[in-house]
Short mmCIF file of C-alpha atoms and ligand atoms in Angstrom, two decimals:
data_model
loop_
_atom_site.label_atom_id
_atom_site.label_comp_id
_atom_site.label_asym_id
_atom_site.label_seq_id
_atom_site.Cartn_x
_atom_site.Cartn_y
_atom_site.Cartn_z
CA SER A 1 -46.91 -61.38 -59.58
CA ASP A 2 -44.76 -61.70 -56.32
CA THR A 3 -41.04 -61.40 -56.78
CA THR A 4 -39.63 -64.88 -55.40
CA THR A 5 -36.23 -63.29 -54.67
CA LEU A 6 -35.57 -61.05 -52.01
CA PRO A 7 -31.72 -59.87 -50.97
CA SER A 8 -30.10 -61.63 -48.41
CA THR A 9 -29.90 -59.61 -45.19
CA ASP A 10 -25.66 -59.56 -45.28
CA SER A 11 -26.27 -58.09 -48.89
CA LEU A 12 -28.57 -55.58 -47.47
CA ARG A 13 -26.27 -54.06 -44.54
CA GLU A 14 -24.13 -54.13 -47.25
CA ARG A 15 -25.67 -51.72 -48.75
CA ALA A 16 -26.79 -49.24 -45.32
CA LEU A 17 -23.42 -49.87 -44.19
CA ALA A 18 -22.54 -48.56 -47.84
CA SER A 19 -24.81 -45.68 -47.73
CA LEU A 20 -23.71 -44.80 -43.86
CA ARG A 21 -19.97 -45.00 -45.13
CA ARG A 22 -20.96 -42.44 -48.02
CA VAL A 23 -22.61 -39.73 -45.30
CA GLY A 24 -20.53 -40.16 -43.03
CA VAL A 25 -21.25 -41.73 -39.92
CA THR A 26 -20.22 -44.58 -37.99
CA VAL A 27 -22.12 -46.45 -36.44
CA PRO A 28 -21.93 -46.82 -32.27
CA GLU A 29 -22.34 -50.85 -32.01
CA GLY A 30 -23.15 -52.32 -28.67
CA ALA A 31 -25.60 -54.89 -27.67
CA ASP A 32 -28.37 -52.31 -26.18
CA LEU A 33 -30.36 -51.99 -29.41
CA THR A 34 -30.73 -54.07 -33.32
CA ALA A 35 -30.90 -52.24 -36.28
CA ARG A 36 -33.63 -54.76 -38.30
CA THR A 37 -34.49 -55.19 -42.34
CA PRO A 38 -38.90 -55.31 -42.68
CA ILE A 39 -37.25 -57.03 -45.28
CA THR A 40 -36.14 -60.34 -44.00
CA GLY A 41 -37.13 -59.63 -41.00
CA GLU A 42 -33.72 -60.25 -39.82
CA THR A 43 -30.88 -57.93 -37.46
CA LEU A 44 -27.65 -55.99 -39.98
CA LEU A 45 -26.30 -55.01 -36.48
CA GLY A 46 -26.78 -54.24 -32.98
CA LEU A 47 -26.11 -50.18 -30.90
CA LYS A 48 -25.69 -48.24 -28.20
CA ALA A 49 -28.48 -46.88 -26.88
CA THR A 50 -28.52 -43.51 -25.20
CA THR A 51 -28.62 -44.16 -21.57
CA ARG A 52 -31.49 -41.84 -19.26
CA ASP A 53 -28.71 -39.78 -18.22
CA GLU A 54 -27.29 -39.09 -21.33
CA ALA A 55 -30.62 -38.08 -22.80
CA GLY A 56 -30.67 -35.66 -20.03
CA GLU A 57 -26.92 -34.44 -20.93
CA ALA A 58 -28.41 -34.30 -24.61
CA VAL A 59 -31.07 -32.34 -23.63
CA ALA A 60 -28.56 -29.29 -21.77
CA ALA A 61 -26.40 -29.42 -24.73
CA ALA A 62 -29.54 -28.66 -26.52
CA ALA A 63 -30.56 -26.23 -23.73
CA ALA A 64 -27.27 -24.18 -23.84
CA ALA A 65 -26.76 -24.49 -27.75
CA PHE A 66 -30.03 -21.89 -27.67
CA ARG A 67 -28.73 -19.39 -25.98
CA THR A 68 -26.65 -18.41 -28.84
CA TRP A 69 -28.58 -19.67 -31.59
CA ARG A 70 -32.30 -17.37 -30.06
CA THR A 71 -30.51 -14.30 -31.09
CA THR A 72 -28.67 -15.93 -33.68
CA PRO A 73 -29.82 -13.54 -37.23
CA PRO A 74 -32.40 -15.72 -38.74
CA PRO A 75 -31.66 -15.45 -41.92
CA ALA A 76 -28.73 -17.08 -40.78
CA ARG A 77 -30.00 -19.84 -39.27
CA GLY A 78 -31.27 -20.78 -42.19
CA ALA A 79 -27.42 -21.10 -44.08
CA LEU A 80 -27.59 -23.74 -41.66
CA VAL A 81 -30.83 -25.49 -43.61
CA ARG A 82 -29.56 -24.41 -46.57
CA CYS A 83 -26.45 -25.78 -46.63
CA LEU A 84 -28.60 -29.66 -45.48
CA GLY A 85 -30.61 -29.20 -47.90
CA GLU A 86 -27.50 -29.23 -50.24
CA LEU A 87 -26.17 -32.71 -48.42
CA LEU A 88 -29.53 -33.92 -48.47
CA ARG A 89 -29.17 -33.84 -52.10
CA ARG A 90 -25.62 -35.09 -52.51
CA HIS A 91 -27.09 -38.24 -50.93
CA GLN A 92 -30.75 -38.76 -52.15
CA ASP A 93 -29.42 -41.98 -52.47
CA ASP A 94 -28.14 -43.15 -49.49
CA LEU A 95 -30.67 -41.72 -47.25
CA ALA A 96 -33.15 -43.14 -49.50
CA ASP A 97 -31.48 -46.74 -49.43
CA LEU A 98 -31.50 -46.56 -45.89
CA ILE A 99 -34.86 -45.96 -45.69
CA THR A 100 -35.30 -48.42 -48.26
CA VAL A 101 -33.85 -50.96 -45.71
CA GLU A 102 -35.46 -49.71 -42.59
CA ALA A 103 -38.90 -49.36 -42.98
CA GLY A 104 -39.83 -51.53 -46.22
CA LYS A 105 -40.48 -48.66 -48.50
CA ILE A 106 -40.42 -48.88 -52.77
CA ARG A 107 -37.50 -46.93 -54.38
CA SER A 108 -39.67 -44.77 -55.51
CA GLU A 109 -41.23 -43.71 -52.47
CA ALA A 110 -38.17 -43.76 -50.27
CA LEU A 111 -35.97 -41.38 -52.94
CA GLY A 112 -39.84 -39.04 -52.39
CA GLU A 113 -39.33 -39.08 -48.81
CA VAL A 114 -36.21 -37.07 -49.33
CA GLN A 115 -37.37 -35.02 -51.80
CA GLU A 116 -39.55 -33.96 -49.38
CA MET A 117 -36.88 -33.65 -46.34
CA ILE A 118 -35.65 -31.23 -49.43
CA ASP A 119 -38.25 -29.64 -50.20
CA ILE A 120 -38.98 -28.54 -46.45
CA CYS A 121 -35.50 -27.26 -46.15
CA ASP A 122 -35.99 -24.54 -49.52
CA PHE A 123 -39.65 -23.85 -47.06
CA ALA A 124 -37.58 -23.41 -44.33
CA VAL A 125 -34.46 -21.34 -46.02
CA GLY A 126 -37.40 -18.76 -47.09
CA LEU A 127 -38.58 -19.03 -43.56
CA SER A 128 -36.20 -17.85 -42.00
CA ARG A 129 -36.49 -13.80 -43.77
CA GLN A 130 -40.29 -14.02 -42.74
CA LEU A 131 -41.29 -14.75 -39.47
CA TYR A 132 -43.31 -11.83 -39.74
CA GLY A 133 -45.39 -9.86 -36.89
CA ARG A 134 -47.96 -8.51 -36.90
CA THR A 135 -48.27 -4.41 -35.83
CA ILE A 136 -52.04 -3.72 -34.26
CA ALA A 137 -53.75 -0.46 -34.71
CA SER A 138 -54.23 0.94 -30.70
CA GLU A 139 -57.05 2.88 -29.22
CA ARG A 140 -54.53 5.20 -26.99
CA VAL A 141 -52.89 8.60 -28.81
CA GLY A 142 -49.51 8.24 -29.82
CA HIS A 143 -49.47 4.50 -28.68
CA ARG A 144 -48.56 1.35 -31.64
CA LEU A 145 -48.87 -2.24 -30.59
CA ALA A 146 -46.75 -5.20 -32.02
CA GLU A 147 -45.92 -8.57 -32.27
CA THR A 148 -42.75 -10.05 -31.87
CA TRP A 149 -41.81 -13.97 -32.47
CA HIS A 150 -39.47 -15.54 -30.38
CA PRO A 151 -37.15 -18.26 -30.07
CA LEU A 152 -39.45 -20.97 -27.94
CA GLY A 153 -36.18 -23.48 -26.91
CA VAL A 154 -35.56 -27.02 -27.12
CA VAL A 155 -37.66 -29.36 -29.23
CA GLY A 156 -38.29 -32.76 -28.42
CA VAL A 157 -39.29 -34.50 -31.76
CA ILE A 158 -39.94 -37.87 -31.23
CA SER A 159 -40.71 -39.59 -34.35
CA ALA A 160 -42.28 -43.54 -35.78
CA PHE A 161 -40.73 -45.81 -38.33
CA ASN A 162 -42.83 -45.09 -41.45
CA PHE A 163 -42.18 -41.95 -42.05
CA PRO A 164 -38.56 -41.83 -40.05
CA ALA A 165 -36.58 -38.99 -42.14
CA ALA A 166 -39.59 -36.48 -43.46
CA VAL A 167 -41.08 -35.40 -40.11
CA TRP A 168 -38.11 -34.68 -38.83
CA SER A 169 -37.17 -32.53 -41.02
CA TRP A 170 -40.18 -30.84 -41.36
CA ASN A 171 -39.59 -29.78 -37.65
CA THR A 172 -36.47 -29.94 -37.54
CA THR A 173 -35.55 -27.03 -40.13
CA VAL A 174 -38.68 -25.32 -38.81
CA ALA A 175 -36.94 -25.45 -35.87
CA LEU A 176 -33.67 -24.65 -35.95
CA VAL A 177 -34.66 -20.97 -38.95
CA CYS A 178 -37.65 -20.60 -35.42
CA GLY A 179 -34.36 -20.25 -33.48
CA ASP A 180 -35.20 -23.03 -31.25
CA THR A 181 -32.28 -26.38 -30.82
CA VAL A 182 -33.43 -30.22 -31.54
CA VAL A 183 -33.29 -33.18 -29.48
CA TRP A 184 -34.24 -36.24 -31.50
CA LYS A 185 -35.80 -39.11 -30.46
CA PRO A 186 -37.05 -41.09 -33.39
CA SER A 187 -38.19 -45.17 -33.63
CA GLU A 188 -36.42 -47.58 -31.87
CA LEU A 189 -37.21 -49.11 -35.37
CA THR A 190 -35.01 -47.04 -38.10
CA PRO A 191 -31.79 -45.63 -35.98
CA LEU A 192 -29.36 -45.94 -39.03
CA ILE A 193 -31.69 -43.38 -41.24
CA SER A 194 -31.09 -41.19 -37.96
CA LEU A 195 -27.69 -41.55 -37.74
CA ALA A 196 -28.08 -40.35 -40.83
CA CYS A 197 -29.54 -37.48 -40.59
CA HIS A 198 -28.10 -36.88 -37.65
CA GLY A 199 -24.49 -36.76 -39.19
CA LEU A 200 -25.49 -34.57 -42.23
CA VAL A 201 -27.44 -31.67 -39.76
CA GLU A 202 -23.38 -32.22 -37.31
CA ARG A 203 -21.84 -31.67 -40.66
CA ALA A 204 -23.38 -28.65 -42.09
CA ALA A 205 -23.43 -26.92 -38.06
CA GLU A 206 -19.32 -27.12 -38.74
CA GLU A 207 -19.64 -25.88 -42.44
CA VAL A 208 -22.12 -22.73 -41.66
CA GLY A 209 -20.01 -22.48 -38.05
CA ALA A 210 -23.73 -23.33 -35.89
CA PRO A 211 -23.07 -24.57 -32.21
CA ALA A 212 -22.59 -28.11 -32.15
CA GLY A 213 -25.48 -28.75 -29.73
CA VAL A 214 -28.11 -27.43 -32.63
CA HIS A 215 -28.87 -30.52 -32.31
CA ARG A 216 -28.28 -34.00 -30.48
CA LEU A 217 -30.08 -37.29 -31.56
CA VAL A 218 -31.04 -39.87 -28.45
CA LEU A 219 -31.76 -43.39 -29.34
CA GLY A 220 -33.82 -45.99 -27.50
CA ASP A 221 -36.97 -47.19 -26.04
CA ARG A 222 -39.80 -45.22 -24.78
CA THR A 223 -37.64 -44.39 -21.95
CA VAL A 224 -35.11 -42.21 -23.98
CA GLY A 225 -38.25 -40.48 -25.17
CA GLU A 226 -40.01 -40.04 -21.57
CA ALA A 227 -36.98 -38.38 -20.32
CA LEU A 228 -37.76 -35.81 -22.78
CA VAL A 229 -40.93 -36.15 -21.83
CA ASP A 230 -40.87 -34.61 -19.01
CA ASP A 231 -38.02 -32.79 -18.75
CA SER A 232 -39.33 -28.98 -18.17
CA ARG A 233 -36.02 -27.75 -20.24
CA VAL A 234 -37.72 -28.94 -23.33
CA ALA A 235 -40.15 -26.63 -24.71
CA LEU A 236 -41.97 -27.98 -27.08
CA VAL A 237 -42.31 -31.75 -27.69
CA SER A 238 -43.69 -32.68 -31.00
CA ALA A 239 -44.67 -36.70 -31.12
CA THR A 240 -45.63 -38.54 -33.83
CA GLY A 241 -47.68 -41.87 -34.13
CA SER A 242 -50.79 -43.43 -32.76
CA THR A 243 -53.31 -42.05 -30.51
CA ARG A 244 -52.50 -44.12 -27.17
CA MET A 245 -48.88 -42.70 -27.14
CA GLY A 246 -50.18 -39.01 -27.64
CA ARG A 247 -52.82 -39.70 -25.32
CA GLU A 248 -49.92 -39.94 -22.51
CA VAL A 249 -47.58 -37.30 -23.61
CA GLY A 250 -50.40 -34.61 -24.03
CA PRO A 251 -51.15 -34.32 -20.31
CA ARG A 252 -47.58 -35.16 -19.26
CA VAL A 253 -46.14 -32.10 -21.30
CA ALA A 254 -48.41 -30.49 -19.80
CA ALA A 255 -48.52 -30.95 -16.31
CA ARG A 256 -45.58 -29.36 -16.59
CA PHE A 257 -47.06 -26.61 -18.54
CA GLY A 258 -44.81 -27.43 -21.27
CA ARG A 259 -46.06 -27.04 -24.84
CA ALA A 260 -47.00 -30.14 -26.47
CA LEU A 261 -47.70 -30.93 -30.53
CA LEU A 262 -49.02 -34.21 -31.50
CA GLU A 263 -49.36 -35.73 -34.86
CA LEU A 264 -51.83 -39.34 -34.05
CA GLY A 265 -53.47 -41.70 -35.82
CA GLY A 266 -55.89 -41.24 -38.54
CA ASN A 267 -58.39 -43.16 -40.33
CA ASN A 268 -58.54 -41.59 -43.20
CA ALA A 269 -61.86 -41.41 -46.02
CA SER A 270 -62.80 -40.45 -49.67
CA VAL A 271 -66.55 -40.03 -50.93
CA VAL A 272 -66.90 -41.33 -54.41
CA THR A 273 -70.17 -39.51 -55.64
CA PRO A 274 -71.62 -40.48 -59.00
CA SER A 275 -70.05 -38.27 -60.90
CA ALA A 276 -66.85 -38.62 -60.81
CA ASP A 277 -63.47 -39.53 -63.00
CA LEU A 278 -63.59 -43.37 -62.22
CA ASP A 279 -59.84 -43.71 -63.90
CA LEU A 280 -58.64 -41.41 -61.93
CA ALA A 281 -60.65 -41.91 -58.37
CA THR A 282 -59.21 -46.12 -58.91
CA HIS A 283 -55.86 -44.59 -59.22
CA ALA A 284 -55.86 -42.14 -56.65
CA VAL A 285 -57.65 -44.89 -54.17
CA VAL A 286 -54.92 -47.50 -54.99
CA PHE A 287 -52.10 -45.35 -54.41
CA ALA A 288 -54.01 -44.34 -51.18
CA ALA A 289 -54.62 -47.67 -50.03
CA ALA A 290 -51.90 -49.59 -51.15
CA GLY A 291 -48.78 -47.03 -51.46
CA THR A 292 -46.61 -47.40 -48.86
CA ALA A 293 -48.39 -50.96 -47.58
CA GLY A 294 -51.37 -48.94 -45.63
CA GLN A 295 -48.34 -47.91 -43.02
CA ARG A 296 -48.87 -43.90 -43.62
CA CYS A 297 -50.50 -41.96 -41.17
CA THR A 298 -53.01 -40.55 -44.11
CA THR A 299 -53.04 -43.92 -45.91
CA LEU A 300 -56.78 -44.18 -46.92
CA ARG A 301 -58.43 -46.31 -44.98
CA ARG A 302 -62.09 -46.48 -45.52
CA LEU A 303 -64.02 -45.23 -48.46
CA ILE A 304 -67.39 -44.16 -48.99
CA ALA A 305 -69.47 -44.28 -52.21
CA HIS A 306 -72.73 -43.39 -53.66
CA ARG A 307 -74.61 -47.21 -53.75
CA ASN A 308 -74.99 -46.31 -58.13
CA VAL A 309 -70.94 -46.42 -58.10
CA ALA A 310 -70.05 -49.07 -55.69
CA ASP A 311 -70.32 -51.10 -57.88
CA GLU A 312 -67.83 -50.35 -60.80
CA LEU A 313 -66.07 -49.39 -58.45
CA ILE A 314 -64.96 -52.33 -56.14
CA GLY A 315 -64.46 -54.29 -59.81
CA ARG A 316 -62.05 -51.90 -60.85
CA LEU A 317 -60.43 -51.34 -57.47
CA THR A 318 -60.25 -55.86 -57.20
CA ALA A 319 -58.72 -56.02 -60.74
CA ALA A 320 -56.28 -53.51 -59.46
CA TYR A 321 -55.31 -55.31 -56.61
CA ARG A 322 -54.52 -58.84 -58.54
CA ARG A 323 -52.18 -56.63 -60.67
CA LEU A 324 -50.36 -55.44 -57.92
CA PRO A 325 -46.70 -56.47 -58.07
CA ILE A 326 -45.69 -57.26 -53.80
CA GLY A 327 -41.61 -57.86 -52.98
CA ASP A 328 -38.50 -56.15 -53.30
CA PRO A 329 -38.87 -52.75 -52.37
CA PHE A 330 -35.55 -52.56 -53.85
CA HIS A 331 -36.85 -54.46 -57.15
CA GLU A 332 -38.01 -52.01 -59.54
CA GLY A 333 -41.33 -52.02 -60.54
CA THR A 334 -42.62 -53.63 -57.05
CA LEU A 335 -45.38 -51.13 -55.69
CA VAL A 336 -45.62 -53.11 -51.82
CA GLY A 337 -42.81 -53.19 -50.30
CA PRO A 338 -43.02 -55.11 -46.77
CA LEU A 339 -45.14 -54.67 -43.98
CA ILE A 340 -43.05 -53.62 -40.72
CA SER A 341 -42.68 -56.75 -38.60
CA THR A 342 -44.58 -60.10 -38.49
CA GLY A 343 -46.66 -58.60 -36.09
CA ALA A 344 -48.39 -56.49 -37.69
CA TYR A 345 -49.10 -58.98 -40.31
CA ASP A 346 -51.06 -60.41 -36.93
CA ILE A 347 -53.16 -57.21 -36.18
CA LEU A 348 -53.84 -57.26 -40.05
CA ARG A 349 -55.75 -60.63 -39.64
CA GLN A 350 -57.31 -59.64 -36.53
CA ALA A 351 -59.20 -56.73 -37.93
CA LEU A 352 -59.70 -58.90 -40.86
CA GLY A 353 -61.44 -61.32 -38.65
CA ARG A 354 -63.57 -58.50 -36.45
CA ALA A 355 -64.66 -56.90 -40.00
CA GLU A 356 -65.48 -60.60 -41.42
CA ALA A 357 -67.20 -61.07 -37.78
CA ASP A 358 -69.47 -57.65 -38.56
CA GLY A 359 -70.81 -59.24 -41.50
CA GLY A 360 -67.54 -57.93 -43.93
CA GLU A 361 -67.02 -59.66 -47.38
CA LEU A 362 -63.64 -59.82 -47.86
CA LEU A 363 -63.55 -58.96 -52.10
CA VAL A 364 -59.52 -59.46 -52.18
CA GLY A 365 -55.88 -59.81 -50.21
CA GLY A 366 -55.76 -60.19 -47.23
CA GLY A 367 -53.09 -62.93 -47.32
CA ARG A 368 -49.59 -63.51 -47.16
CA VAL A 369 -46.54 -64.14 -49.57
CA LEU A 370 -43.25 -64.71 -49.39
CA ALA A 371 -43.62 -66.41 -46.10
CA ASP A 372 -41.11 -68.98 -47.10
CA ALA A 373 -38.40 -67.30 -48.69
CA ALA A 374 -38.40 -64.88 -45.20
CA PRO A 375 -40.22 -66.26 -42.37
CA HIS A 376 -39.55 -63.31 -40.24
CA ALA A 377 -40.80 -61.15 -42.91
CA ALA A 378 -43.79 -60.64 -43.28
CA TYR A 379 -45.22 -59.36 -47.40
CA ALA A 380 -49.47 -59.14 -46.81
CA GLU A 381 -51.55 -58.80 -49.92
CA PRO A 382 -53.78 -55.62 -49.80
CA ALA A 383 -57.49 -55.55 -48.89
CA LEU A 384 -60.07 -54.60 -49.94
CA VAL A 385 -63.79 -55.14 -47.64
CA ARG A 386 -67.13 -54.42 -48.12
CA MET A 387 -68.78 -53.22 -45.03
CA PRO A 388 -72.64 -53.59 -44.24
CA GLU A 389 -72.04 -50.66 -41.79
CA GLN A 390 -69.05 -48.74 -40.26
CA THR A 391 -68.67 -51.18 -37.52
CA PRO A 392 -66.21 -50.59 -34.65
CA ILE A 393 -63.65 -52.04 -36.06
CA VAL A 394 -63.64 -49.11 -39.12
CA ARG A 395 -64.11 -46.63 -36.52
CA GLU A 396 -60.31 -47.91 -35.40
CA GLU A 397 -56.40 -47.74 -37.23
CA THR A 398 -55.06 -50.67 -38.48
CA PHE A 399 -51.79 -49.42 -39.28
CA ALA A 400 -52.23 -51.83 -42.62
CA PRO A 401 -53.11 -52.03 -45.94
CA ILE A 402 -57.39 -52.87 -45.33
CA LEU A 403 -59.84 -50.27 -47.49
CA TYR A 404 -62.86 -51.20 -45.82
CA VAL A 405 -65.77 -49.66 -48.53
CA LEU A 406 -68.53 -48.64 -47.28
CA THR A 407 -72.06 -46.86 -49.81
CA TYR A 408 -74.08 -44.21 -49.22
CA ASP A 409 -77.16 -42.30 -50.73
CA THR A 410 -76.87 -38.49 -50.31
CA LEU A 411 -73.62 -36.31 -50.32
CA ASP A 412 -75.33 -35.71 -46.11
CA GLU A 413 -75.41 -39.53 -45.26
CA ALA A 414 -71.81 -39.62 -47.14
CA ILE A 415 -70.61 -36.99 -44.75
CA ALA A 416 -71.55 -37.66 -41.71
CA LEU A 417 -69.80 -41.64 -42.65
CA HIS A 418 -66.54 -39.59 -43.43
CA ASN A 419 -67.02 -37.67 -40.13
CA ASP A 420 -68.39 -40.42 -37.31
CA VAL A 421 -65.33 -41.60 -36.51
CA PRO A 422 -62.09 -40.63 -33.21
CA GLN A 423 -59.92 -39.51 -35.99
CA GLY A 424 -59.48 -36.30 -38.22
CA LEU A 425 -56.55 -36.70 -40.73
CA SER A 426 -57.31 -36.24 -44.22
CA SER A 427 -60.27 -36.23 -46.51
CA SER A 428 -61.01 -36.28 -49.89
CA ILE A 429 -63.95 -36.59 -51.96
CA PHE A 430 -64.32 -37.34 -56.08
CA THR A 431 -66.28 -35.17 -57.94
CA ARG A 432 -66.64 -33.24 -61.12
CA ASP A 433 -70.38 -31.35 -59.62
CA GLN A 434 -68.30 -28.41 -57.91
CA ARG A 435 -71.73 -28.36 -55.74
CA GLU A 436 -70.22 -31.38 -53.63
CA ALA A 437 -66.87 -30.13 -53.97
CA GLU A 438 -67.49 -27.13 -51.94
CA ARG A 439 -69.96 -28.79 -49.41
CA PHE A 440 -67.57 -31.27 -48.65
CA LEU A 441 -65.23 -28.30 -48.07
CA ALA A 442 -67.21 -26.24 -45.85
CA ALA A 443 -67.46 -25.78 -41.96
CA ASP A 444 -70.34 -28.56 -42.42
CA GLY A 445 -68.57 -31.16 -44.43
CA SER A 446 -65.75 -33.12 -43.57
CA ASP A 447 -64.08 -32.11 -40.28
CA CYS A 448 -60.27 -33.46 -41.04
CA GLY A 449 -57.48 -31.16 -41.36
CA ILE A 450 -56.80 -32.10 -44.45
CA ALA A 451 -59.81 -32.42 -47.13
CA ASN A 452 -59.29 -32.72 -50.48
CA VAL A 453 -60.56 -33.40 -54.29
CA ASN A 454 -60.05 -35.50 -56.66
CA ILE A 455 -57.11 -36.47 -55.11
CA GLY A 456 -56.08 -39.03 -52.08
CA THR A 457 -55.31 -38.74 -48.38
CA SER A 458 -52.07 -39.15 -49.05
CA GLY A 459 -48.87 -37.25 -50.10
CA ALA A 460 -49.40 -33.87 -49.37
CA GLU A 461 -47.26 -31.60 -50.45
CA ILE A 462 -45.01 -29.35 -47.70
CA GLY A 463 -45.91 -25.91 -48.69
CA GLY A 464 -49.41 -26.54 -46.59
CA ALA A 465 -49.36 -27.02 -43.09
CA PHE A 466 -49.81 -30.90 -42.39
CA GLY A 467 -51.99 -31.84 -39.28
CA GLY A 468 -55.97 -33.20 -37.88
CA GLU A 469 -58.10 -33.11 -35.23
CA LYS A 470 -60.16 -35.22 -32.83
CA ALA A 471 -57.97 -37.80 -31.77
CA THR A 472 -55.47 -37.21 -34.31
CA GLY A 473 -54.12 -34.78 -31.71
CA GLY A 474 -55.09 -31.18 -33.36
CA GLY A 475 -50.73 -30.23 -34.29
CA ARG A 476 -49.85 -28.97 -37.33
CA GLU A 477 -46.27 -29.30 -39.00
CA SER A 478 -44.73 -28.18 -42.44
CA GLY A 479 -45.69 -25.68 -44.03
CA SER A 480 -48.58 -22.73 -44.61
CA ASP A 481 -47.81 -20.78 -40.62
CA ALA A 482 -47.07 -23.56 -39.03
CA TRP A 483 -43.61 -22.26 -38.02
CA ARG A 484 -45.71 -20.35 -35.08
CA ALA A 485 -45.69 -23.70 -33.26
CA TYR A 486 -42.27 -23.36 -33.25
CA MET A 487 -42.51 -19.77 -31.79
CA ARG A 488 -43.35 -17.78 -28.74
CA ARG A 489 -45.52 -14.36 -29.09
CA ALA A 490 -44.82 -11.66 -27.70
CA THR A 491 -47.37 -8.45 -27.67
CA ASN A 492 -45.20 -4.88 -27.48
CA THR A 493 -47.25 -1.85 -26.50
CA ILE A 494 -45.44 1.30 -27.09
CA ASN A 495 -46.41 4.69 -25.72
CA TYR A 496 -44.08 7.01 -28.13
CA GLY A 497 -45.91 9.85 -26.44
CA ASP A 498 -45.50 12.00 -23.49
CA THR A 499 -48.61 10.98 -21.20
CA LEU A 500 -49.85 8.13 -19.48
CA THR A 501 -52.92 6.81 -21.29
CA LEU A 502 -54.93 4.51 -19.55
CA ALA A 503 -57.00 1.93 -22.02
CA GLN A 504 -60.67 1.49 -21.07
CA ASN A 505 -60.58 4.44 -19.90
CA VAL A 506 -59.67 3.91 -16.51
CA ARG A 507 -58.81 6.96 -15.19
CA PHE A 508 -55.99 6.64 -11.81
CA LEU A 509 -54.38 9.42 -10.20
CA GLY A 510 -53.65 12.06 -13.69
C1 LIG B 1 -46.74 -39.53 -41.71
O1 LIG B 1 -47.79 -40.91 -42.44
O2 LIG B 1 -46.60 -39.38 -40.46
O3 LIG B 1 -49.00 -37.17 -46.92
C2 LIG B 1 -46.69 -38.20 -43.50
C3 LIG B 1 -47.94 -37.51 -46.59
C4 LIG B 1 -46.25 -37.43 -46.83
C5 LIG B 1 -46.34 -37.65 -45.07
C6 LIG B 1 -46.93 -38.30 -44.40
N1 LIG B 1 -46.51 -36.35 -47.63
O4 LIG B 1 -48.50 -38.97 -46.94
#
């Protein structure tokens, strides 16, 4: 049921420019970078990139701003984020338009991404009065131990195309209330939404009287990102992207004793047990696997279904997949927008080829639609593939809407299959049996950073810590106590007596 008409590139350009105008941003036009839209696959406009020298200047400006920002009281830092949150509310539609134009998200998901930014602003404002340290009992008479959390420095945020704004906001709002300043290197594929977000922080900074250098934007390819990775003035590099990217960034930052917070690939699975509510599971699986055209790091990529329910579940999923409206993401009713590029579609096809060579059976999807209407864009039918076993292609993250279905007999077997992949981001179990649910959440259950019951793998709220284990990189962002990664901890031992007592009963002179 694809919508056979797509908006013209001209109308999309107009729409993006109108949003930018309302947000109050002027685009640095140039010929180094191109803003494009996956809706038609065509170019919107040319942009000036940041040079390596300019990236160094941005870090210098952020480092200078840090010197005053770090002693600004945290609730006053929160006022900046509160103001940003108000601007995001006011421009929710404009920002959502830019996300749809540049990342191809359907309207509801684009608005949801901006909502996620608003939510983290609220969280960070509250956090600005809750940067708690502990007091600790001392073993010595007349002594007290305490820990104090201090701002860390400049945070380099490297973000990906698929959540071009929300992931930036998790990092930036928390970093700002923690007293850090930020230099942001967004994906080359989403410069316009980045300019809009940066413009709003600048406006908020002006309104509350924060130093302009608290936030800087650098646009360009990986060399600009490398400038942040290798700059010892950047205390923390928070990078979201592929495991391959993280494998490069992690050691480079570590080599200069910087900190890295890595959010890398996922290969998320759901286990569907015999007692599962199959209506609920089907709905959840379709959203998690086909939503966002399979381009979330939390996208469901593996379905591990009990042998007794697999056929029934596959029947329901196949029927639901056949009815998915694919097409113009601005069109009311569309559920699956374009892939980010035709290259992403090639990757999808290659993965399906390997899966079939491994004995997989393509049950539905995998085709390309709207190729005549938009030869430079890639609209893919989400694919469902039944696999005889967890072959190497299933263990890889393919950033496209492919759901592999595997079957199991015992829960131990399901958990073993579940954990037998390099990545460890998100997971879930569908069951009405409390023992099974608890077993999945236990120490020897799911090995992921996110483990859910009776919901899918994607669409986490901001209140929890977000991130994963193993090849996902180990970082945690967003809610809970993820803020600690953006601060440094000092342990204080305070002697309020009049004698010097040494710990561990050591005697020296006295
Ligand atoms: C990502 O795909 O990089 O949990 C982030 C989710 C969203 C964030 C995804 N809240 O799916």
